[in-house]
């Protein structure tokens, strides 16, 4: 009982000692590029609610959708490239105004590709991991992410993205 009470008091003290608000939501957009054959380019949109355990560690749930961009004759076309649902964790190196970070994630990825014959290949709910780095300043974030399928299914559905994000909530108390 005393151990549970001590842990609860420690957690409360840790939360009270935070310099940053605990809850925030990030909306992000940016270019993406598939790393498989052909290296399709596109755009990715993401939303990620996050909760800060302390000033240097956050956990979140990233919801992301990517669209491939390609020329079809004289038109520009869009096609699904990827979508993902990932539990994420970010570690911030400091609590200054410019906050470098590293993060990881695990979840599922819906991947799509087009083979040499033009046939569309897709895989739903494939296990995937995420590695990312970047920085935050104020309510803005710039990050580089790499998403990797854990099973290949005959094609490489991995992709990298560079995202600019805006935070709602969060920030200094």
PDB file of C-alpha atoms in Angstrom:
ATOM      1  CA  UNK A   1       0.000   0.000   0.000  1.00  0.00           C
ATOM      2  CA  UNK A   2       2.799   2.391   0.871  1.00  0.00           C
ATOM      3  CA  UNK A   3       4.534   1.683  -2.464  1.00  0.00           C
ATOM      4  CA  UNK A   4       1.335   2.478  -4.394  1.00  0.00           C
ATOM      5  CA  UNK A   5       0.864   5.686  -2.387  1.00  0.00           C
ATOM      6  CA  UNK A   6       4.492   6.717  -2.994  1.00  0.00           C
ATOM      7  CA  UNK A   7       4.163   6.069  -6.749  1.00  0.00           C
ATOM      8  CA  UNK A   8       0.918   8.062  -6.912  1.00  0.00           C
ATOM      9  CA  UNK A   9       2.483  11.012  -5.068  1.00  0.00           C
ATOM     10  CA  UNK A  10       5.562  10.839  -7.297  1.00  0.00           C
ATOM     11  CA  UNK A  11       3.429  10.816 -10.451  1.00  0.00           C
ATOM     12  CA  UNK A  12       1.382  13.775  -9.157  1.00  0.00           C
ATOM     13  CA  UNK A  13       4.565  15.711  -8.323  1.00  0.00           C
ATOM     14  CA  UNK A  14       5.986  14.904 -11.764  1.00  0.00           C
ATOM     15  CA  UNK A  15       2.864  16.187 -13.517  1.00  0.00           C
ATOM     16  CA  UNK A  16       2.711  19.314 -11.353  1.00  0.00           C
ATOM     17  CA  UNK A  17       6.387  20.045 -12.063  1.00  0.00           C
ATOM     18  CA  UNK A  18       5.859  20.069 -15.837  1.00  0.00           C
ATOM     19  CA  UNK A  19       6.612  23.299 -17.709  1.00  0.00           C
ATOM     20  CA  UNK A  20       4.421  22.296 -20.683  1.00  0.00           C
ATOM     21  CA  UNK A  21       0.699  21.565 -20.922  1.00  0.00           C
ATOM     22  CA  UNK A  22       0.080  17.821 -20.991  1.00  0.00           C
ATOM     23  CA  UNK A  23      -2.366  17.464 -23.923  1.00  0.00           C
ATOM     24  CA  UNK A  24      -1.963  18.643 -27.526  1.00  0.00           C
ATOM     25  CA  UNK A  25      -3.124  17.713 -31.024  1.00  0.00           C
ATOM     26  CA  UNK A  26      -0.852  18.009 -34.050  1.00  0.00           C
ATOM     27  CA  UNK A  27      -2.121  18.502 -37.603  1.00  0.00           C
ATOM     28  CA  UNK A  28       0.626  17.982 -40.204  1.00  0.00           C
ATOM     29  CA  UNK A  29       1.124  17.994 -43.967  1.00  0.00           C
ATOM     30  CA  UNK A  30       4.078  17.407 -46.256  1.00  0.00           C
ATOM     31  CA  UNK A  31       5.635  15.632 -49.210  1.00  0.00           C
ATOM     32  CA  UNK A  32       6.201  11.884 -49.142  1.00  0.00           C
ATOM     33  CA  UNK A  33       8.153   9.434 -51.257  1.00  0.00           C
ATOM     34  CA  UNK A  34       7.783   5.675 -51.496  1.00  0.00           C
ATOM     35  CA  UNK A  35      11.138   3.936 -51.139  1.00  0.00           C
ATOM     36  CA  UNK A  36      10.190   0.973 -53.322  1.00  0.00           C
ATOM     37  CA  UNK A  37      10.712   0.528 -57.047  1.00  0.00           C
ATOM     38  CA  UNK A  38       9.663   3.672 -58.899  1.00  0.00           C
ATOM     39  CA  UNK A  39       9.742   5.830 -55.771  1.00  0.00           C
ATOM     40  CA  UNK A  40       6.241   7.319 -56.114  1.00  0.00           C
ATOM     41  CA  UNK A  41       5.915  10.826 -54.732  1.00  0.00           C
ATOM     42  CA  UNK A  42       2.877  12.257 -53.048  1.00  0.00           C
ATOM     43  CA  UNK A  43       1.507  14.215 -50.149  1.00  0.00           C
ATOM     44  CA  UNK A  44       0.736  13.026 -46.636  1.00  0.00           C
ATOM     45  CA  UNK A  45      -1.765  14.391 -44.080  1.00  0.00           C
ATOM     46  CA  UNK A  46      -1.661  13.434 -40.407  1.00  0.00           C
ATOM     47  CA  UNK A  47      -3.454  14.073 -37.129  1.00  0.00           C
ATOM     48  CA  UNK A  48      -1.867  13.022 -33.847  1.00  0.00           C
ATOM     49  CA  UNK A  49      -3.359  13.606 -30.388  1.00  0.00           C
ATOM     50  CA  UNK A  50      -0.547  13.445 -27.772  1.00  0.00           C
ATOM     51  CA  UNK A  51      -0.213  13.302 -24.009  1.00  0.00           C
ATOM     52  CA  UNK A  52       2.970  14.419 -22.209  1.00  0.00           C
ATOM     53  CA  UNK A  53       4.037  12.120 -19.383  1.00  0.00           C
ATOM     54  CA  UNK A  54       6.624  14.778 -18.460  1.00  0.00           C
ATOM     55  CA  UNK A  55       8.425  17.660 -20.228  1.00  0.00           C
ATOM     56  CA  UNK A  56      10.582  15.298 -22.309  1.00  0.00           C
ATOM     57  CA  UNK A  57       8.314  12.318 -23.106  1.00  0.00           C
ATOM     58  CA  UNK A  58       5.016  12.222 -25.027  1.00  0.00           C
ATOM     59  CA  UNK A  59       2.803   9.384 -26.207  1.00  0.00           C
ATOM     60  CA  UNK A  60       0.290   9.690 -29.012  1.00  0.00           C
ATOM     61  CA  UNK A  61      -1.875   8.053 -31.660  1.00  0.00           C
ATOM     62  CA  UNK A  62      -1.001   9.027 -35.245  1.00  0.00           C
ATOM     63  CA  UNK A  63      -3.675   8.800 -37.937  1.00  0.00           C
ATOM     64  CA  UNK A  64      -2.178   9.374 -41.380  1.00  0.00           C
ATOM     65  CA  UNK A  65      -3.216   9.249 -45.025  1.00  0.00           C
ATOM     66  CA  UNK A  66      -0.984   9.564 -48.077  1.00  0.00           C
ATOM     67  CA  UNK A  67      -1.821  10.212 -51.721  1.00  0.00           C
ATOM     68  CA  UNK A  68       0.380   9.410 -54.715  1.00  0.00           C
ATOM     69  CA  UNK A  69       0.642  12.152 -57.350  1.00  0.00           C
ATOM     70  CA  UNK A  70       1.288  11.244 -60.998  1.00  0.00           C
ATOM     71  CA  UNK A  71       0.730  12.549 -64.514  1.00  0.00           C
ATOM     72  CA  UNK A  72      -1.997  10.910 -66.594  1.00  0.00           C
ATOM     73  CA  UNK A  73      -1.702  12.451 -70.030  1.00  0.00           C
ATOM     74  CA  UNK A  74      -2.289  16.173 -69.592  1.00  0.00           C
ATOM     75  CA  UNK A  75      -3.917  15.737 -66.124  1.00  0.00           C
ATOM     76  CA  UNK A  76      -2.505  15.369 -62.629  1.00  0.00           C
ATOM     77  CA  UNK A  77      -4.030  12.361 -60.825  1.00  0.00           C
ATOM     78  CA  UNK A  78      -4.116  11.313 -57.165  1.00  0.00           C
ATOM     79  CA  UNK A  79      -4.192   7.719 -55.909  1.00  0.00           C
ATOM     80  CA  UNK A  80      -3.997   6.151 -52.439  1.00  0.00           C
ATOM     81  CA  UNK A  81      -0.404   5.564 -51.386  1.00  0.00           C
ATOM     82  CA  UNK A  82      -0.713   4.667 -47.706  1.00  0.00           C
ATOM     83  CA  UNK A  83      -2.686   5.101 -44.526  1.00  0.00           C
ATOM     84  CA  UNK A  84      -1.645   4.243 -40.999  1.00  0.00           C
ATOM     85  CA  UNK A  85      -2.696   4.022 -37.377  1.00  0.00           C
ATOM     86  CA  UNK A  86       0.273   4.061 -35.000  1.00  0.00           C
ATOM     87  CA  UNK A  87       0.927   4.377 -31.293  1.00  0.00           C
ATOM     88  CA  UNK A  88       3.855   6.790 -31.008  1.00  0.00           C
ATOM     89  CA  UNK A  89       6.366   7.985 -28.466  1.00  0.00           C
ATOM     90  CA  UNK A  90       8.599  11.065 -28.728  1.00  0.00           C
ATOM     91  CA  UNK A  91      11.595  12.006 -26.602  1.00  0.00           C
ATOM     92  CA  UNK A  92      12.631  15.677 -26.491  1.00  0.00           C
ATOM     93  CA  UNK A  93      16.312  16.443 -25.889  1.00  0.00           C
ATOM     94  CA  UNK A  94      15.631  19.662 -23.935  1.00  0.00           C
ATOM     95  CA  UNK A  95      12.949  22.051 -22.703  1.00  0.00           C
ATOM     96  CA  UNK A  96      14.274  25.183 -24.463  1.00  0.00           C
ATOM     97  CA  UNK A  97      12.463  27.188 -27.148  1.00  0.00           C
ATOM     98  CA  UNK A  98      13.880  24.934 -29.913  1.00  0.00           C
ATOM     99  CA  UNK A  99      13.226  21.317 -28.894  1.00  0.00           C
ATOM    100  CA  UNK A 100      14.953  18.572 -30.957  1.00  0.00           C
ATOM    101  CA  UNK A 101      13.213  15.185 -30.740  1.00  0.00           C
ATOM    102  CA  UNK A 102      13.453  11.525 -31.667  1.00  0.00           C
ATOM    103  CA  UNK A 103      10.476   9.207 -31.874  1.00  0.00           C
ATOM    104  CA  UNK A 104       9.261   5.709 -32.641  1.00  0.00           C
ATOM    105  CA  UNK A 105       5.917   4.136 -33.404  1.00  0.00           C
ATOM    106  CA  UNK A 106       4.244   0.799 -33.941  1.00  0.00           C
ATOM    107  CA  UNK A 107       0.927   0.012 -35.576  1.00  0.00           C
ATOM    108  CA  UNK A 108      -0.684  -0.895 -38.880  1.00  0.00           C
ATOM    109  CA  UNK A 109      -0.181   0.483 -42.371  1.00  0.00           C
ATOM    110  CA  UNK A 110      -2.367   0.180 -45.473  1.00  0.00           C
ATOM    111  CA  UNK A 111       0.080   0.167 -48.384  1.00  0.00           C
ATOM    112  CA  UNK A 112      -0.444   0.457 -52.134  1.00  0.00           C
ATOM    113  CA  UNK A 113       1.817   0.290 -55.164  1.00  0.00           C
ATOM    114  CA  UNK A 114       1.610  -0.127 -58.922  1.00  0.00           C
ATOM    115  CA  UNK A 115       3.755  -2.825 -60.567  1.00  0.00           C
ATOM    116  CA  UNK A 116       5.504  -2.633 -63.974  1.00  0.00           C
ATOM    117  CA  UNK A 117       2.382  -3.814 -65.827  1.00  0.00           C
ATOM    118  CA  UNK A 118       0.259  -1.072 -64.228  1.00  0.00           C
ATOM    119  CA  UNK A 119      -1.565  -3.464 -61.891  1.00  0.00           C
ATOM    120  CA  UNK A 120      -2.471  -1.975 -58.510  1.00  0.00           C
ATOM    121  CA  UNK A 121      -1.174  -3.886 -55.486  1.00  0.00           C
ATOM    122  CA  UNK A 122      -2.612  -3.212 -51.998  1.00  0.00           C
ATOM    123  CA  UNK A 123      -2.296  -4.608 -48.491  1.00  0.00           C
ATOM    124  CA  UNK A 124      -4.544  -3.667 -45.593  1.00  0.00           C
ATOM    125  CA  UNK A 125      -3.629  -3.563 -41.897  1.00  0.00           C
ATOM    126  CA  UNK A 126      -0.008  -4.652 -42.343  1.00  0.00           C
ATOM    127  CA  UNK A 127       2.171  -4.469 -39.217  1.00  0.00           C
ATOM    128  CA  UNK A 128       4.570  -1.525 -39.434  1.00  0.00           C
ATOM    129  CA  UNK A 129       7.042   0.552 -37.459  1.00  0.00           C
ATOM    130  CA  UNK A 130       7.994   4.225 -37.578  1.00  0.00           C
ATOM    131  CA  UNK A 131      11.203   6.147 -36.838  1.00  0.00           C
ATOM    132  CA  UNK A 132      11.279   9.933 -36.792  1.00  0.00           C
ATOM    133  CA  UNK A 133      13.308  12.958 -35.861  1.00  0.00           C
ATOM    134  CA  UNK A 134      12.732  16.682 -35.963  1.00  0.00           C
ATOM    135  CA  UNK A 135      12.151  19.656 -33.731  1.00  0.00           C
ATOM    136  CA  UNK A 136       9.390  21.766 -32.218  1.00  0.00           C
ATOM    137  CA  UNK A 137       9.358  25.467 -31.563  1.00  0.00           C
ATOM    138  CA  UNK A 138       6.287  27.096 -30.074  1.00  0.00           C
ATOM    139  CA  UNK A 139       3.265  25.483 -31.725  1.00  0.00           C
ATOM    140  CA  UNK A 140       5.124  24.369 -34.877  1.00  0.00           C
ATOM    141  CA  UNK A 141       6.910  21.130 -35.674  1.00  0.00           C
ATOM    142  CA  UNK A 142       9.162  20.047 -38.548  1.00  0.00           C
ATOM    143  CA  UNK A 143       9.874  16.340 -38.793  1.00  0.00           C
ATOM    144  CA  UNK A 144      11.334  13.628 -40.987  1.00  0.00           C
ATOM    145  CA  UNK A 145       9.645  10.200 -40.729  1.00  0.00           C
ATOM    146  CA  UNK A 146      10.332   6.747 -42.131  1.00  0.00           C
ATOM    147  CA  UNK A 147       7.531   4.142 -42.187  1.00  0.00           C
ATOM    148  CA  UNK A 148       8.515   0.493 -42.667  1.00  0.00           C
ATOM    149  CA  UNK A 149       6.272  -2.484 -43.378  1.00  0.00           C
ATOM    150  CA  UNK A 150       7.316  -5.537 -41.357  1.00  0.00           C
ATOM    151  CA  UNK A 151       6.054  -7.870 -44.124  1.00  0.00           C
ATOM    152  CA  UNK A 152       6.813  -7.078 -47.780  1.00  0.00           C
ATOM    153  CA  UNK A 153       3.947  -8.913 -49.552  1.00  0.00           C
ATOM    154  CA  UNK A 154       5.916  -8.907 -52.802  1.00  0.00           C
ATOM    155  CA  UNK A 155       6.452  -5.127 -52.947  1.00  0.00           C
ATOM    156  CA  UNK A 156       8.088  -2.471 -50.844  1.00  0.00           C
ATOM    157  CA  UNK A 157       5.415  -0.292 -49.203  1.00  0.00           C
ATOM    158  CA  UNK A 158       7.902   1.701 -47.098  1.00  0.00           C
ATOM    159  CA  UNK A 159       7.808   5.487 -47.390  1.00  0.00           C
ATOM    160  CA  UNK A 160       9.511   8.581 -46.005  1.00  0.00           C
ATOM    161  CA  UNK A 161       7.899  11.960 -45.389  1.00  0.00           C
ATOM    162  CA  UNK A 162       8.881  15.473 -44.406  1.00  0.00           C
ATOM    163  CA  UNK A 163       6.074  17.105 -42.431  1.00  0.00           C
ATOM    164  CA  UNK A 164       5.247  20.539 -41.114  1.00  0.00           C
ATOM    165  CA  UNK A 165       2.869  20.385 -38.173  1.00  0.00           C
ATOM    166  CA  UNK A 166       0.771  22.831 -36.180  1.00  0.00           C
ATOM    167  CA  UNK A 167      -0.070  22.148 -32.537  1.00  0.00           C
ATOM    168  CA  UNK A 168      -3.370  22.895 -30.863  1.00  0.00           C
ATOM    169  CA  UNK A 169      -3.004  22.883 -27.091  1.00  0.00           C
ATOM    170  CA  UNK A 170       0.338  22.056 -25.552  1.00  0.00           C
ATOM    171  CA  UNK A 171       2.940  24.780 -25.229  1.00  0.00           C
ATOM    172  CA  UNK A 172       4.293  26.317 -22.041  1.00  0.00           C
ATOM    173  CA  UNK A 173       2.006  26.657 -19.019  1.00  0.00           C
TER     174      UNK A 173
END
